Amino acid sequence: MPSEMLLKVFSFLDAVSLLSVGCVNKHFYHLANDNGIWLKIYSSCFQPKRTIQTMKSEQTETVLLNCVALCDRKPGYWKREYISKQIAAVKTRVMRLVKPIDPYTGLPCRNREAMKASDLSWIIVLKDKSGKEHVIEKANLSFKDTSVTILWYSTYWPCLDIVSTLKLFGVTPLLPDQNRAPSKNGPRRRSLIAEYHLANLTERSIAVGADKLVQLFCLNPGLLVGLWKENNEIAFVMASLHYHQLLERSTLGSATVQYALPPNKPVLDDVDPEYGLHDYSLHLDMHSGSCTYLCGTFKSLFCRRGDIANGYLRLTAVSLKDNTKHLPLIGTVGLSWETDAFTGNIKDCYVMDVTLLDETGKPFWCFSAPVYMELSSKASNLYDYMGHIYTTEYEDSEGKVCVELVWLEETKEYFIVSLVLYISTKKVNNWYGTNY
């Protein structure tokens, strides 16, 4: 078919269809970049105008962009202008939604609306040793106050023995349309959130629990891989993402490079540095699926110079000695999972969300990660509690969380008797520009 006829056909397509047809081959790509077609699309949305200074009268007149705009521009110019304007419009709409801050958590209070406005979704891409990619899109979402948990399952997974890496991406339509649902086959942008190496998964990762059907292995940050016990193959993958910087990580990175968080600009603090950190706030969620085991806020956390040791600053939220602050967990703790054919619940596993705010209310250390409770060898010596001691620990490059719980057989519930955060001195020094 002659190029002139193809251009005539392409002129009846909308922007999404035009971008899709440009992926067919090189010839279609060059035709689909035609400035005349894209200028028409651009004009219908943004009504572009240009100011031209006349030489004789020195008067300014506004004229519609016409053949001058076409002749002056390289092929694809108006396509790029249209796409950039659409992306900017979505970013403006999203930023408007995330501006209000929830005083309870210190995070934007309209995260779900912002995600919906940007048509944000998440996929995982498994790459085998031959370089072939397997994209898994089907996912269940579970939203909480400070995080979203994503569960992927499929009737077909590549053999675990040949899988080398797993990449987690945020995905947004290149041209979001608020009037219709996003098309899976339309043009989309990927933003790399995290990359995990799955070679020797059972040896290099942490086994966090099991039931009759599957065994869980944890990979930082915030990823669980469930393997069938029968054949040691992938059953499902679960990721837990904290809302702090979630939109930026899921939309502003590229397909190969993760989004880099901007450095903190410290606020002048007139408190004597000998007093260490002060007036910090902790929001803690413990949950799984639709179940919430604990949701609480701890105010006025602090540490003194004497609380700094071995490269960490200690912040105590719940003290073993102060039983007035000990907290019960609600319900039976367990991590729920499902696939197309089976469902299950792995005992003593859950998702922990930590949101630590500095003295100005700014998020200082935030994470959402799967954790598990482990039976401690020491017995309870607390007068008010008679039962087994369990511990939960989490650690990353920025800090550690240590939780001690007592299981009360009479009431069939766990009580948190100790909750301590250890913040890396390197993290604090980078945050404040000081030297602890």
XYZ file of C-alpha atoms in Angstrom:
436
model
C 0.000 0.000 0.000
C 1.440 3.433 -0.910
C 2.673 5.645 1.912
C 0.131 8.342 1.010
C -2.751 5.912 1.550
C -1.284 4.647 4.802
C -0.949 8.233 6.060
C -4.598 8.809 5.188
C -5.593 5.714 7.169
C -3.348 6.690 10.092
C -4.939 10.137 10.194
C -8.174 8.554 11.482
C -6.452 6.858 14.441
C -6.376 8.173 17.996
C -3.084 8.749 19.817
C -2.932 5.337 21.545
C -3.689 3.454 18.308
C -1.160 5.562 16.417
C 1.578 4.722 18.941
C 0.672 1.042 18.761
C 0.736 0.880 14.968
C 4.151 2.546 15.022
C 5.522 -0.586 16.723
C 4.701 -2.834 13.731
C 7.837 -2.095 11.681
C 10.265 0.688 10.778
C 8.162 1.877 7.840
C 5.036 2.221 9.979
C 7.093 3.885 12.722
C 8.286 6.677 10.416
C 4.795 7.188 8.968
C 3.245 7.222 12.464
C 5.641 10.047 13.396
C 4.079 12.346 10.805
C 3.884 15.880 12.191
C 0.696 16.638 10.307
C -1.229 13.860 12.039
C 0.187 14.612 15.473
C -0.343 18.352 15.152
C -4.013 17.651 14.540
C -4.172 15.468 17.665
C -2.199 18.034 19.686
C -4.424 20.901 18.525
C -7.611 19.064 19.441
C -6.400 18.715 23.050
C -4.273 21.762 23.768
C -5.250 24.290 21.059
C -1.652 25.421 20.448
C -1.025 29.002 19.472
C 2.089 30.851 18.427
C 2.977 34.507 18.551
C 4.649 35.942 15.441
C 6.186 39.423 15.316
C 5.383 41.112 12.019
C 8.291 43.079 10.533
C 6.290 45.953 9.022
C 3.780 46.952 11.684
C 5.748 45.554 14.669
C 2.406 44.349 15.984
C 1.914 40.969 17.612
C -0.725 38.705 16.228
C -1.722 35.230 17.323
C -2.138 32.644 14.603
C -2.884 28.956 14.646
C 0.080 26.698 14.077
C -0.109 25.634 10.450
C 2.302 24.757 7.698
C 5.011 26.885 9.355
C 4.876 24.591 12.395
C 5.158 21.549 10.162
C 8.069 22.792 8.089
C 10.094 24.010 11.051
C 9.932 20.773 13.027
C 11.672 17.447 12.665
C 9.507 14.303 12.278
C 8.053 13.208 15.609
C 8.254 16.662 17.202
C 4.507 17.038 17.771
C 4.222 13.454 18.980
C 6.805 14.160 21.670
C 5.118 17.455 22.556
C 1.740 15.750 22.881
C 3.103 12.935 25.066
C 5.054 15.298 27.347
C 2.015 17.539 27.814
C -0.182 14.537 28.682
C 2.365 13.216 31.191
C 2.723 16.680 32.754
C -1.057 16.956 33.111
C -1.230 13.601 34.926
C 1.674 14.556 37.223
C -0.088 17.797 38.120
C -3.275 15.928 38.937
C -1.397 13.354 41.045
C 0.639 15.971 42.939
C -2.569 17.768 43.822
C -3.903 14.545 45.359
C -0.786 13.708 47.393
C -0.397 17.201 48.812
C -2.682 16.764 51.892
C -0.783 14.983 54.695
C -2.359 12.636 57.217
C -1.221 13.869 60.679
C -1.663 10.327 61.985
C 0.901 8.691 59.675
C 2.819 11.681 58.300
C 2.143 10.428 54.748
C -0.143 11.662 51.958
C -3.696 10.697 52.896
C -5.004 10.202 49.337
C -2.510 7.689 48.018
C -5.141 5.353 46.600
C -6.823 8.157 44.656
C -3.421 9.275 43.329
C -2.606 5.742 42.138
C -5.977 5.511 40.427
C -5.475 8.913 38.758
C -2.177 7.743 37.251
C -3.548 4.265 36.348
C -0.601 2.802 38.252
C -0.140 -0.973 38.378
C 2.740 -3.350 39.079
C 4.238 -6.291 37.225
C 7.083 -8.717 37.788
C 9.412 -9.852 35.018
C 11.260 -13.145 35.393
C 14.347 -13.485 33.235
C 15.749 -16.931 32.537
C 19.368 -17.820 31.885
C 18.859 -17.660 28.110
C 17.695 -14.032 28.362
C 14.001 -14.728 27.715
C 11.579 -12.655 29.796
C 8.348 -13.910 31.378
C 5.928 -11.156 32.396
C 3.459 -11.855 35.221
C 0.681 -9.263 35.461
C -2.259 -10.866 37.257
C -2.169 -9.504 40.798
C -4.335 -9.016 43.870
C -3.916 -5.778 45.819
C -4.425 -5.228 49.532
C -4.289 -1.603 50.760
C -3.445 -0.570 54.312
C -2.840 2.773 56.034
C 0.829 2.956 55.007
C 1.420 0.234 52.405
C 0.059 -1.882 49.589
C 0.640 -5.641 49.372
C 0.691 -7.187 45.880
C 0.211 -10.909 45.236
C 1.004 -12.440 41.832
C -0.023 -15.950 40.868
C -0.226 -17.694 37.537
C -1.078 -21.057 36.012
C 2.354 -21.023 34.382
C 5.661 -20.047 35.903
C 9.047 -20.701 34.304
C 11.082 -23.465 35.915
C 12.885 -22.101 38.974
C 16.128 -23.810 37.934
C 16.430 -21.661 34.803
C 15.319 -18.321 36.325
C 18.160 -15.880 37.011
C 16.517 -12.583 38.050
C 13.191 -11.101 39.056
C 12.439 -7.428 38.410
C 9.619 -5.475 40.021
C 8.216 -2.623 37.921
C 5.660 0.099 38.369
C 3.672 0.462 35.137
C 1.675 3.462 33.914
C -0.025 4.100 30.568
C 1.978 6.420 28.345
C -1.239 8.339 27.630
C -3.646 7.913 30.576
C -7.294 8.369 29.705
C -9.577 9.090 32.658
C -12.659 8.250 30.597
C -11.815 4.607 29.959
C -9.963 1.712 31.554
C -6.275 1.399 30.622
C -5.565 -1.070 27.835
C -3.106 -3.862 28.604
C -1.975 -3.760 24.972
C -1.563 0.007 24.821
C 1.775 1.853 25.154
C 3.033 1.837 28.741
C 6.015 3.076 30.731
C 7.984 0.885 33.138
C 9.749 2.167 36.235
C 12.165 -0.254 37.893
C 11.516 -0.521 41.645
C 13.766 -3.431 42.628
C 15.756 -6.294 41.141
C 16.297 -9.661 42.826
C 18.637 -12.530 41.989
C 16.897 -15.906 42.199
C 19.858 -18.182 41.473
C 20.150 -20.643 44.377
C 17.055 -19.092 45.947
C 16.666 -21.642 48.733
C 20.307 -21.249 49.769
C 20.777 -17.467 49.518
C 17.439 -16.268 50.965
C 15.771 -16.574 54.356
C 13.139 -19.279 54.920
C 10.394 -17.559 56.916
C 7.697 -20.196 57.225
C 5.686 -22.975 55.634
C 2.353 -24.746 55.636
C 1.290 -28.089 54.150
C 1.560 -26.837 50.555
C 4.177 -24.086 50.256
C 7.343 -22.741 51.815
C 8.164 -19.026 51.954
C 11.512 -17.403 51.203
C 12.187 -13.724 51.875
C 14.296 -11.393 49.730
C 15.032 -7.787 50.711
C 13.506 -5.367 50.104
C 9.990 -6.621 50.870
C 9.619 -9.658 48.583
C 8.281 -13.125 49.353
C 8.573 -16.092 47.010
C 6.316 -19.071 47.725
C 7.531 -22.470 46.479
C 5.439 -25.612 46.180
C 6.759 -28.212 48.596
C 6.041 -31.035 46.166
C 8.335 -29.927 43.322
C 10.108 -26.794 44.647
C 8.620 -24.614 41.879
C 7.175 -21.089 42.198
C 3.604 -20.936 43.486
C 3.251 -17.181 43.997
C 5.211 -13.980 44.585
C 4.224 -11.325 47.134
C 5.652 -7.797 47.394
C 4.977 -5.245 50.116
C 5.480 -1.571 49.167
C 5.454 1.333 51.629
C 3.586 4.460 50.518
C 6.573 6.711 51.239
C 8.011 7.598 47.809
C 5.923 4.780 46.270
C 4.526 6.934 43.460
C 7.959 8.338 42.644
C 9.612 4.912 42.607
C 6.768 3.452 40.539
C 6.626 6.233 37.934
C 9.839 8.297 37.790
C 12.412 5.556 37.273
C 13.320 4.095 33.889
C 13.038 0.523 32.659
C 16.666 -0.085 33.687
C 17.498 2.458 36.424
C 15.745 2.894 39.769
C 14.531 6.300 40.915
C 17.026 7.952 43.294
C 15.558 9.683 46.350
C 16.603 13.330 46.750
C 18.878 14.124 49.732
C 17.307 15.522 52.875
C 17.625 19.221 53.630
C 18.167 19.344 57.414
C 16.279 21.872 59.527
C 18.259 23.890 62.066
C 17.847 22.226 65.477
C 18.596 24.371 68.533
C 18.495 21.418 70.949
C 21.863 20.502 72.476
C 23.345 17.677 70.342
C 24.352 15.909 73.549
C 20.677 14.971 73.863
C 20.774 12.984 70.602
C 17.519 12.419 68.734
C 14.295 13.728 70.221
C 10.545 14.025 69.550
C 10.455 11.245 66.960
C 7.168 9.452 66.135
C 6.615 5.852 65.108
C 3.573 4.502 63.283
C 3.500 0.694 63.293
C 1.198 -1.650 61.370
C 1.222 -5.451 61.621
C -1.113 -7.091 59.126
C -1.802 -9.734 56.512
C -4.372 -9.379 53.748
C -7.583 -8.027 55.238
C -6.450 -8.756 58.828
C -4.815 -6.107 60.984
C -3.099 -7.415 64.102
C -1.813 -4.093 65.412
C -2.058 -0.479 64.318
C -0.514 2.021 66.701
C 1.410 5.275 67.028
C 4.207 5.987 69.500
C 5.034 9.626 70.185
C 7.978 11.503 71.709
C 10.633 8.877 71.042
C 14.186 9.931 71.860
C 17.696 8.706 72.498
C 20.558 10.085 74.557
C 24.278 9.925 73.873
C 24.403 6.854 76.091
C 21.978 5.087 73.741
C 24.509 5.154 70.905
C 26.609 2.003 70.529
C 28.030 -0.289 67.829
C 27.037 2.083 65.036
C 23.371 2.432 66.061
C 21.148 4.889 67.935
C 18.508 3.186 70.071
C 14.874 4.359 70.173
C 12.613 2.511 72.609
C 8.879 2.515 71.808
C 7.763 -0.240 74.209
C 9.867 -1.051 77.247
C 10.020 -4.460 78.892
C 9.907 -2.767 82.301
C 6.825 -0.596 81.639
C 3.852 -2.962 81.449
C 1.408 -0.063 81.026
C 2.562 0.230 77.411
C 2.471 -3.478 76.537
C 0.130 -4.146 73.607
C -1.943 -7.169 72.531
C -2.137 -8.413 68.950
C -5.657 -8.924 67.663
C -6.529 -12.242 66.012
C -4.477 -15.262 65.006
C -1.236 -14.197 63.359
C -0.651 -15.725 59.933
C 0.185 -14.756 56.355
C -2.614 -15.474 53.867
C -1.863 -16.536 50.286
C -3.790 -17.804 47.283
C -3.400 -19.129 43.758
C -5.892 -20.126 41.065
C -6.442 -23.499 42.706
C -5.368 -23.267 46.370
C -5.367 -20.954 49.372
C -3.436 -21.130 52.595
C -2.243 -19.390 55.735
C 1.290 -19.591 57.107
C 1.361 -19.362 60.880
C 3.416 -16.732 62.734
C 4.198 -14.715 59.573
C 2.906 -11.216 58.834
C 3.759 -7.922 57.141
C 5.312 -5.152 59.242
C 4.973 -1.504 58.215
C 7.244 0.985 59.973
C 6.924 4.753 59.487
C 9.395 6.713 61.597
C 8.992 10.514 61.501
C 11.660 12.978 62.626
C 11.045 15.938 64.953
C 9.609 17.986 62.060
C 7.132 15.251 61.074
C 9.090 14.290 57.947
C 9.403 10.568 57.068
C 12.853 9.515 58.264
C 12.862 5.724 57.903
C 10.039 3.814 56.226
C 9.644 0.235 55.100
C 7.092 -2.500 54.584
C 8.394 -6.055 54.784
C 7.288 -9.626 55.505
C 8.594 -10.898 58.846
C 8.091 -13.928 61.079
C 7.964 -14.724 64.774
C 10.560 -17.119 66.144
C 10.327 -18.981 69.437
C 12.976 -17.704 71.838
C 15.035 -20.029 73.998
C 14.633 -17.818 77.061
C 11.605 -18.144 79.323
C 9.474 -15.244 80.483
C 10.543 -13.813 83.831
C 7.822 -11.166 83.863
C 5.485 -11.270 86.832
C 2.415 -10.342 84.775
C 2.983 -12.894 81.989
C 3.460 -16.635 82.023
C 4.137 -17.983 78.545
C 6.611 -18.541 75.748
C 8.681 -15.638 74.437
C 8.707 -14.966 70.671
C 10.898 -12.527 68.771
C 10.547 -10.698 65.454
C 13.558 -9.010 63.879
C 14.015 -6.923 60.753
C 17.222 -5.361 59.440
C 18.275 -3.338 56.412
C 21.033 -0.851 55.604
C 19.317 1.936 57.555
C 18.376 0.218 60.790
C 16.939 -2.684 62.777
C 13.653 -3.429 64.518
C 13.520 -5.869 67.447
C 10.183 -7.018 68.874
C 9.589 -9.350 71.826
C 6.189 -10.942 72.351
C 4.718 -13.213 75.022
C 2.147 -15.861 74.106
C -0.608 -16.090 76.738
C -2.115 -19.553 76.593
C -5.130 -18.643 78.739
C -6.359 -15.823 76.500
C -4.855 -17.189 73.251
C -3.137 -13.910 72.319
C 0.270 -12.333 71.860
C 1.429 -9.324 73.872
C 4.218 -7.018 72.689
C 6.421 -6.459 75.721
C 9.390 -4.841 73.950
C 9.722 -2.792 70.764
C 13.093 -1.195 70.034
C 14.399 0.527 66.894
C 18.113 0.766 66.132
C 18.932 3.514 63.625
C 22.236 3.415 61.754
C 24.535 6.295 62.700
C 25.412 6.558 59.003
C 21.729 7.158 58.218
C 21.484 9.846 60.936
C 24.691 11.565 59.840
C 23.549 11.681 56.207
C 20.152 13.016 57.285
C 21.400 15.828 59.523
C 24.913 16.396 58.214
C 26.282 15.697 61.712
C 28.650 13.163 63.219
C 27.306 10.819 65.872
